[in-house]
Tab-separated table of C-alpha atoms (C1' of nucleotides) in Angstrom:
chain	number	residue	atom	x	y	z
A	30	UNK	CA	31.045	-13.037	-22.548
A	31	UNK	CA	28.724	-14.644	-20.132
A	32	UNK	CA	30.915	-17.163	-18.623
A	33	UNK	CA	29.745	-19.355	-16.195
A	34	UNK	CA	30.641	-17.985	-12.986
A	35	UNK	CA	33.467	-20.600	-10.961
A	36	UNK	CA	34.375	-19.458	-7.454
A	37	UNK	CA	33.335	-15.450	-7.592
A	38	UNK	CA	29.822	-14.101	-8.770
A	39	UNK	CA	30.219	-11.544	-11.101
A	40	UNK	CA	28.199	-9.158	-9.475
A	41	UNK	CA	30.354	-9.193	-6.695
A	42	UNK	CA	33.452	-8.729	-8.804
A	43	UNK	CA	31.828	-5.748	-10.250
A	44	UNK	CA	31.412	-4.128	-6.751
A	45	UNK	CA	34.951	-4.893	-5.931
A	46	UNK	CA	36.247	-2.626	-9.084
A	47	UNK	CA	33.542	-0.115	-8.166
A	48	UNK	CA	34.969	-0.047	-4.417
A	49	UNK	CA	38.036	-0.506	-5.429
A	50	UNK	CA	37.737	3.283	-7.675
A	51	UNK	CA	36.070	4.811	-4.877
A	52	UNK	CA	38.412	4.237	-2.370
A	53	UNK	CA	41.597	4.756	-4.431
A	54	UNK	CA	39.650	8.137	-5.407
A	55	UNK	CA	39.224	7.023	-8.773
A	56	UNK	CA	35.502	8.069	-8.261
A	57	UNK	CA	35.823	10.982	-5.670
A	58	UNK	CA	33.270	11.637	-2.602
A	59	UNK	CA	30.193	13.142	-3.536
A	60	UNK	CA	30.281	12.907	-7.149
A	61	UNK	CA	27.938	10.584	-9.381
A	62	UNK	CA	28.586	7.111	-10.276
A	63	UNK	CA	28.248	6.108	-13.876
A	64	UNK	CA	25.211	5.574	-14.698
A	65	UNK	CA	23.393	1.778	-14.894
A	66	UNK	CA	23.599	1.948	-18.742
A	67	UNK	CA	27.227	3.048	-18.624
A	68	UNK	CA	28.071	0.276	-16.008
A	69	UNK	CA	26.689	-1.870	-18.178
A	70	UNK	CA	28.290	-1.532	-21.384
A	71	UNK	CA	31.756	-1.034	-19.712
A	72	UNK	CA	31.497	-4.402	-17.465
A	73	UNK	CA	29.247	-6.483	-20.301
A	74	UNK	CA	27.182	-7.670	-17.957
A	75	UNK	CA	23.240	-6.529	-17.237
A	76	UNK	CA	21.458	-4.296	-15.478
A	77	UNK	CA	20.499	-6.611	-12.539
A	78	UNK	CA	24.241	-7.757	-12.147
A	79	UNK	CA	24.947	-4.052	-11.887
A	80	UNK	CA	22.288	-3.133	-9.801
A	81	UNK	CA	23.309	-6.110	-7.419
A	82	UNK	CA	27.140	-4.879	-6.998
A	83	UNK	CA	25.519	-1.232	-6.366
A	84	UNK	CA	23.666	-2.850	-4.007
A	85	UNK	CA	26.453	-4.400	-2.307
A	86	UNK	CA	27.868	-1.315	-1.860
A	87	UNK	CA	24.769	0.157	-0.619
A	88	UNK	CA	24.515	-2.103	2.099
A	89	UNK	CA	28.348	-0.861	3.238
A	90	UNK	CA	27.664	2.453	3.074
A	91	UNK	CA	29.958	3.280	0.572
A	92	UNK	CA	27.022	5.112	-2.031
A	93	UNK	CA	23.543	6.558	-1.621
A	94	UNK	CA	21.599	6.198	-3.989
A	95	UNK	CA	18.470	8.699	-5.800
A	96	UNK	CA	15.610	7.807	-7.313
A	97	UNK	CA	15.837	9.626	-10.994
A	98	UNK	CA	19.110	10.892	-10.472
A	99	UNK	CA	21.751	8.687	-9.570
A	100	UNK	CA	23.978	6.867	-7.106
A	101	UNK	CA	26.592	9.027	-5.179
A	102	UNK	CA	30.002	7.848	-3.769
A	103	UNK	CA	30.139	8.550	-0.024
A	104	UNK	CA	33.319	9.614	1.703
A	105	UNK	CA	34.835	6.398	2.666
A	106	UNK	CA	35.516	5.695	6.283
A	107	UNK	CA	37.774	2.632	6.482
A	108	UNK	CA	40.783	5.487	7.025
A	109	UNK	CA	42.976	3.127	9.452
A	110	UNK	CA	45.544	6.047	9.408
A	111	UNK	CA	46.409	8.407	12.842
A	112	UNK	CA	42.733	10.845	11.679
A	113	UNK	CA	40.412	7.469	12.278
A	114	UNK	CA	38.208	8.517	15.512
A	115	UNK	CA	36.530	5.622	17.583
A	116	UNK	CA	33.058	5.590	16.553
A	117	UNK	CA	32.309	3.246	19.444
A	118	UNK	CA	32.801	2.770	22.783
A	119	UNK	CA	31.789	1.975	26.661
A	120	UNK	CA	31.973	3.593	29.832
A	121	UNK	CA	30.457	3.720	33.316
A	122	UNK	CA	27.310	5.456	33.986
A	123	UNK	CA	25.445	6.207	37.094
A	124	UNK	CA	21.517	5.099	36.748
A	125	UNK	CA	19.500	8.474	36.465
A	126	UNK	CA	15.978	7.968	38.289
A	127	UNK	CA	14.192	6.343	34.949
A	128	UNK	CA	17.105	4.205	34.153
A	129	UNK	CA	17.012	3.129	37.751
A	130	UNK	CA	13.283	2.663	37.749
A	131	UNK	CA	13.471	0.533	34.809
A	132	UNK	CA	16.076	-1.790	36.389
A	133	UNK	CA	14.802	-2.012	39.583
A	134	UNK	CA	17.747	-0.439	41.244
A	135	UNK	CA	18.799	2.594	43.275
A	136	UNK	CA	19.323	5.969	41.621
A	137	UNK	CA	23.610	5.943	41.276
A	138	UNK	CA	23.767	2.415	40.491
A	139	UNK	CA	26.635	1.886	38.489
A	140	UNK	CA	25.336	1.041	35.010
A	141	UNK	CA	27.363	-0.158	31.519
A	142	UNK	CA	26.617	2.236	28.870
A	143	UNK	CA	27.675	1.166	24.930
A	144	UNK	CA	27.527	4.268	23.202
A	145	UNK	CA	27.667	4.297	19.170
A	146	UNK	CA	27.813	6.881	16.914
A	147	UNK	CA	26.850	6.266	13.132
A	148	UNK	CA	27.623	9.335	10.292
A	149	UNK	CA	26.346	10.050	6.899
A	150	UNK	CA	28.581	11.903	5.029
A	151	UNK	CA	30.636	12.749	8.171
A	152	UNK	CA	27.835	14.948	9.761
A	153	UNK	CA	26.048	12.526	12.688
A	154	UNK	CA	23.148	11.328	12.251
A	155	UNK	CA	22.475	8.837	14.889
A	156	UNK	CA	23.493	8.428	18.048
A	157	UNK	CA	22.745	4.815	19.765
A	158	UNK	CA	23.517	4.478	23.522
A	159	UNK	CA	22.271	1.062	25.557
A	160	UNK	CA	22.169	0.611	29.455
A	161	UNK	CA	22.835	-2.579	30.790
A	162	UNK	CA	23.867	-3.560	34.652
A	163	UNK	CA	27.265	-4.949	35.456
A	164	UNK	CA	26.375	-7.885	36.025
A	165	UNK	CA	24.476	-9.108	33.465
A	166	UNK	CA	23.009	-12.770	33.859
A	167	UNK	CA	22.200	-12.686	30.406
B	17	UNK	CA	-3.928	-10.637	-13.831
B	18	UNK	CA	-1.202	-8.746	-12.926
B	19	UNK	CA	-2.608	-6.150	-11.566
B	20	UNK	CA	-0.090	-2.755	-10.912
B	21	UNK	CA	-0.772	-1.004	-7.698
B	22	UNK	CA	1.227	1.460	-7.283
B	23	UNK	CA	2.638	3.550	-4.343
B	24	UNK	CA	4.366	0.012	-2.555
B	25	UNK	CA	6.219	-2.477	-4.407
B	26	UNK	CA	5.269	-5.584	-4.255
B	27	UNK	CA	7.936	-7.147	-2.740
B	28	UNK	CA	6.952	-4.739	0.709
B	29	UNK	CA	3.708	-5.901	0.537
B	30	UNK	CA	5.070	-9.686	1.061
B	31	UNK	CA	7.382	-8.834	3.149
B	32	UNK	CA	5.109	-7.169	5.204
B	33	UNK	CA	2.812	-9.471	5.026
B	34	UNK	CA	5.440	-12.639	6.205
B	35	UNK	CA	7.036	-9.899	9.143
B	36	UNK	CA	3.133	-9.750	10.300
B	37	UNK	CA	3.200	-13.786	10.535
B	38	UNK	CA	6.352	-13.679	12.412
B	39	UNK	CA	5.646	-11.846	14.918
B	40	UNK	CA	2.088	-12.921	15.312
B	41	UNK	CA	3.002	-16.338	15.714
B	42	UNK	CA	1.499	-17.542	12.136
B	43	UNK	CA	5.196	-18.608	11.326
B	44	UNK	CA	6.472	-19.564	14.506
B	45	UNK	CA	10.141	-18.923	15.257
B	46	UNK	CA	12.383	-21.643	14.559
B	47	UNK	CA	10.071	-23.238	11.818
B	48	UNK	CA	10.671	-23.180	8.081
B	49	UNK	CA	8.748	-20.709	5.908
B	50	UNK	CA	7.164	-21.901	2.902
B	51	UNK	CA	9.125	-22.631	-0.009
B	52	UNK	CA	9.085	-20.315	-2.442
B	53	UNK	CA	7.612	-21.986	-5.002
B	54	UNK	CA	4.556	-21.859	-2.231
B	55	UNK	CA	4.889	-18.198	-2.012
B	56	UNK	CA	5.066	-17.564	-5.732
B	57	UNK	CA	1.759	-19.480	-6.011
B	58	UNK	CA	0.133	-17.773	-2.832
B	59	UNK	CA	0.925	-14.177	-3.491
B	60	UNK	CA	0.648	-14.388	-7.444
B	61	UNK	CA	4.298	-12.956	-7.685
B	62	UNK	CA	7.484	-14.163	-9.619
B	63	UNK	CA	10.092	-16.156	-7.717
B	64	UNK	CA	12.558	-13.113	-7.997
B	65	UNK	CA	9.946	-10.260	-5.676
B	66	UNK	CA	9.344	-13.654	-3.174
B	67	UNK	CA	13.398	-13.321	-2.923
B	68	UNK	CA	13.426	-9.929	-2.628
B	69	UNK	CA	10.835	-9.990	-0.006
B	70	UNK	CA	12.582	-12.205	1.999
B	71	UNK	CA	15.849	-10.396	1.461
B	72	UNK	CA	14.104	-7.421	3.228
B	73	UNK	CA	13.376	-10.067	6.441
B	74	UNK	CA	17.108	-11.491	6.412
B	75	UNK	CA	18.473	-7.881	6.389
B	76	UNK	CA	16.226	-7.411	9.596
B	77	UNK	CA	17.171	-10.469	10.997
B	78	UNK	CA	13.937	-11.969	11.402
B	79	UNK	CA	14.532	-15.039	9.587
B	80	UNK	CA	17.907	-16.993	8.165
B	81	UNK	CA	18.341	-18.439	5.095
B	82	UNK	CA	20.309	-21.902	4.640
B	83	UNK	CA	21.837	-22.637	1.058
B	84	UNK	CA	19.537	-25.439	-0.178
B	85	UNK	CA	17.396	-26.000	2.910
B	86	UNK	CA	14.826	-23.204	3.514
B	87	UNK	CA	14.341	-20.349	5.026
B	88	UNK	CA	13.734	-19.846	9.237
B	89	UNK	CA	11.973	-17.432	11.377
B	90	UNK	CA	13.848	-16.303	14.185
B	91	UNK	CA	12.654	-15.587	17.289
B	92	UNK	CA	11.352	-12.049	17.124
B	93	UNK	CA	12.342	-9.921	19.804
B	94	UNK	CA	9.339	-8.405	21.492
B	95	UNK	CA	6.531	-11.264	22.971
B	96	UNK	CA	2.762	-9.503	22.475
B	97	UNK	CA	1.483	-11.716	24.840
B	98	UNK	CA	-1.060	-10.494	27.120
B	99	UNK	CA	1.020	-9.502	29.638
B	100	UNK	CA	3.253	-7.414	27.029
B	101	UNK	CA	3.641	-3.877	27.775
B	102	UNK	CA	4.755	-1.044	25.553
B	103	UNK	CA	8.386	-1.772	24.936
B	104	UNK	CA	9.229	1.238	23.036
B	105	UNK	CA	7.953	4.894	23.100
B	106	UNK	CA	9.689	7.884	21.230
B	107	UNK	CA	10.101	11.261	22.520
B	108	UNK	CA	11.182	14.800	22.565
B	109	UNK	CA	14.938	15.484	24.928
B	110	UNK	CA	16.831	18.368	25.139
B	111	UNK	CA	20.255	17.867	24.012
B	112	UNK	CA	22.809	17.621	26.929
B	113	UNK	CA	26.153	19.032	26.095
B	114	UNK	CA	27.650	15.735	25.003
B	115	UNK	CA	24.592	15.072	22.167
B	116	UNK	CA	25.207	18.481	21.362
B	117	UNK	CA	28.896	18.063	20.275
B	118	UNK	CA	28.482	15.380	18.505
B	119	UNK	CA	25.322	16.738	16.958
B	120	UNK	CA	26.722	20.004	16.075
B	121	UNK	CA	24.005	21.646	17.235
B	122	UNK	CA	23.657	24.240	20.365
B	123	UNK	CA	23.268	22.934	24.037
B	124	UNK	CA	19.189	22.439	24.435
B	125	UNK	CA	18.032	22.067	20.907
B	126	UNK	CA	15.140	19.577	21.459
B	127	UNK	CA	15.978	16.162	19.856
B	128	UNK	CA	14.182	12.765	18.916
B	129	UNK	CA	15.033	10.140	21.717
B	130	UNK	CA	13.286	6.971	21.097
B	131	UNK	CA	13.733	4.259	23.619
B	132	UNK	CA	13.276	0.198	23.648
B	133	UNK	CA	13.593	-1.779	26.475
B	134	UNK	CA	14.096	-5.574	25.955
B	135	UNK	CA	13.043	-8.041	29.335
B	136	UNK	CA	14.370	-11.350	29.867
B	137	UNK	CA	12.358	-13.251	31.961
B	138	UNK	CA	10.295	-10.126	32.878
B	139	UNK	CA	13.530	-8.267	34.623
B	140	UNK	CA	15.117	-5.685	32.449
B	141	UNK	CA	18.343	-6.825	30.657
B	142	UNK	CA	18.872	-3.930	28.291
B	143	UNK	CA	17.475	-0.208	27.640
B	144	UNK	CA	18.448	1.513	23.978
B	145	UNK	CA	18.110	5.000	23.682
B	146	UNK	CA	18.996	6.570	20.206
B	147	UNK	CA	18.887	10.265	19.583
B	148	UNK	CA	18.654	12.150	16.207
B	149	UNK	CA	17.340	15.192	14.887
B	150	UNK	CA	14.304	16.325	14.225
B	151	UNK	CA	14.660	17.193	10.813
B	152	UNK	CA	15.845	13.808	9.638
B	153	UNK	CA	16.948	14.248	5.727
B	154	UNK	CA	17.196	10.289	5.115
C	21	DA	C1'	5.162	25.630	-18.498
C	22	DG	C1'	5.629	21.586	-20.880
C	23	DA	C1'	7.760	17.792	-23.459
C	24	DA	C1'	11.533	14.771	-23.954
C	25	DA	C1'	15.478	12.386	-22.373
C	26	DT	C1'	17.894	10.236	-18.632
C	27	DT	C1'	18.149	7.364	-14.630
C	28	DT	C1'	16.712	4.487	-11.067
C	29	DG	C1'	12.783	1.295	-9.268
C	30	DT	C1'	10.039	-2.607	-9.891
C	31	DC	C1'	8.450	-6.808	-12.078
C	32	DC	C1'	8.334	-10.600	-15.142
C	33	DG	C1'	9.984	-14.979	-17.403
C	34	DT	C1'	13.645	-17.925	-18.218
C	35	DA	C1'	17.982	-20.444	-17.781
C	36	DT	C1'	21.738	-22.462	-15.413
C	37	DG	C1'	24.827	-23.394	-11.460
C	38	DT	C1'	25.249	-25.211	-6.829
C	39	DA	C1'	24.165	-27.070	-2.272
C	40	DT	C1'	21.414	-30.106	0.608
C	41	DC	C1'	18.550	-33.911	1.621
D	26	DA	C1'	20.872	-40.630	-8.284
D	27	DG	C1'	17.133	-37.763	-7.981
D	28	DA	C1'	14.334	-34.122	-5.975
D	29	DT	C1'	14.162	-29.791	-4.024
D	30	DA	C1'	15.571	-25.148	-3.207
D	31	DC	C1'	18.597	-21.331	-3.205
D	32	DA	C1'	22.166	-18.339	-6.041
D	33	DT	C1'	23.328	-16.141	-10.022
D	34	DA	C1'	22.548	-14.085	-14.492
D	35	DC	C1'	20.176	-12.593	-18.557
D	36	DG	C1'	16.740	-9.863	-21.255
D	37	DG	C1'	12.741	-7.326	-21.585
D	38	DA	C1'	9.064	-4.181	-20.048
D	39	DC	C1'	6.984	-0.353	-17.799
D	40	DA	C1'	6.666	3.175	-13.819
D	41	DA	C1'	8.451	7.036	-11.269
D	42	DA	C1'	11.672	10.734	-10.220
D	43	DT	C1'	14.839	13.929	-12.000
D	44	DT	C1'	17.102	16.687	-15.285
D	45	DT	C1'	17.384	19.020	-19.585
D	46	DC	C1'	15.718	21.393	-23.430
DNA sequence: AGAAATTTGTCCGTATGTATC
DNA sequence: AGATACATACGGACAAATTTC
C-alpha cells in the first residue's frame, strides 16, 4: 500500500474524497466526521496523512475541528446557484470627522470603502471594512 | 532532555520566538532564515515542530518558503521605529443599523471595533476597521 | 463522582522523494 | 554529480479534552 507518491500527495487526495462527500452531502452540515482511526483504516494511510487532508480542509473552511471530540463538516458555501449572496463588495463613503482626521482631509471627502463580510456556520461573525482615498498613490 | 512543558506547544513557542525576530529586526526582511537543520539544533526540537513553526509564519505571511532554497522574512507591516505610533487600538461602537443587520442583533448593541491604520511614507494609505461581537465563541 | 474509553493535539525519529544550487 | 533543503509519509508515544459507563 504505500506507494510512492507520482504527481498527487496522498494527503491531498484524501482531502479531495473528504470534500468531495461533504459537498455532495455524503457527510451532511453539522454532523461529525469519522473519526482519525476510522479515516485511517478506510484510506490505509496514517494518522499524520489524515490529519494533513483534515487540515487542508481546515484551512478552507470546510470543518471545525474540537479538541476531544471531533471534526465537524461546515455548511459549504461554494453554492454558485441564484441563493449565493456577495460576501464582498465596495462603495463610496463620505469621510466621518476621524476618518477625515486620519487622512488629512475635509470631513465629506469622498472615501473608497471595501467592505467584507466573513460567516461561520452562516451566522456573521466578522465584519472587515477598509477606507482608502480615491486616489491612491499607492 | 526533552523536557514537556505544557500549556503551549512547542511549535508556538518557536514560532513565537522567530515572529519576535521578524519584527524586531533580528531576521531582517528579505533575508533567509536559518536552515532548519540550524533551528532543530538551536531550539532542541525535531525537524517536523521547526516545520510546523514556520508553517504558522507562512500562514501569516511573514515569511515565504521556496522549494529547495530557504525560507524568507517578509517585510513586516508595522515599522517600531522611534517615531512609530500606535497603529492599532480596539474599542467599544454601537452598532449602526447596517452592522446590526448583518449582525442580527438590535440597532445599538455595543460591539468590538478594532482599528489598524497602515502609513506609507508617513501619510495614511489605508484604515481597517473590523467589527464583531462581544461574546466571540471561536 | 469517578474511571475508562474515545478522540484530537503534540512530539519524536526515521525514511524517501523532489527541487535547487 | 553532489550537497543542501524542503515535501511527503510512516510509526510510535504520550498529553489533554470529551464522552460514556
Amino acid at each position: 500500500m504505500p506507494f510512492p507518491h507520482y504527481g498527487q500527495p496522498r494527503y491531498r487526495a484524501v482531502a479531495d474524497e473528504l470534500r468531495r462527500r461533504i459537498e455532495t452531502g455524503t457527510i451532511r452540515p453539522g454532523t461529525l466526521l469519522p473519526a482519525e482511526s476510522i479515516l485511517t483504516a478506510e484510506f490505509r494511510v496514517s494518522r499524520g496523512t489524515i490529519r494533513q487532508a483534515i487540515a487542508v480542509l481546515r484551512n478552507e473552511h470546510l470543518v471545525t475541528t474540537e479538541h476531544g471530540r471531533g471534526t465537524y463538516a461546515n455548511a459549504c458555501r461554494h453554492a454558485s446557484g441564484p441563493g449565493a449572496e456577495l460576501e464582498a463588495r465596495e462603495r463610496h463613503v463620505s469621510a466621518d470627522p476621524e476618518l477625515a482626521a486620519l487622512f488629512a482631509v475635509e470631513v465629506g471627502t469622498v472615501l473608497l470603502e471595501h467592505e467584507s463580510v466573513t460567516r461561520t456556520n452562516g451566522t456573521v461573525g466578522l465584519v472587515v471594512r477598509t477606507y482608502q482615498l480615491l486616489q491612491a498613490e499607492q
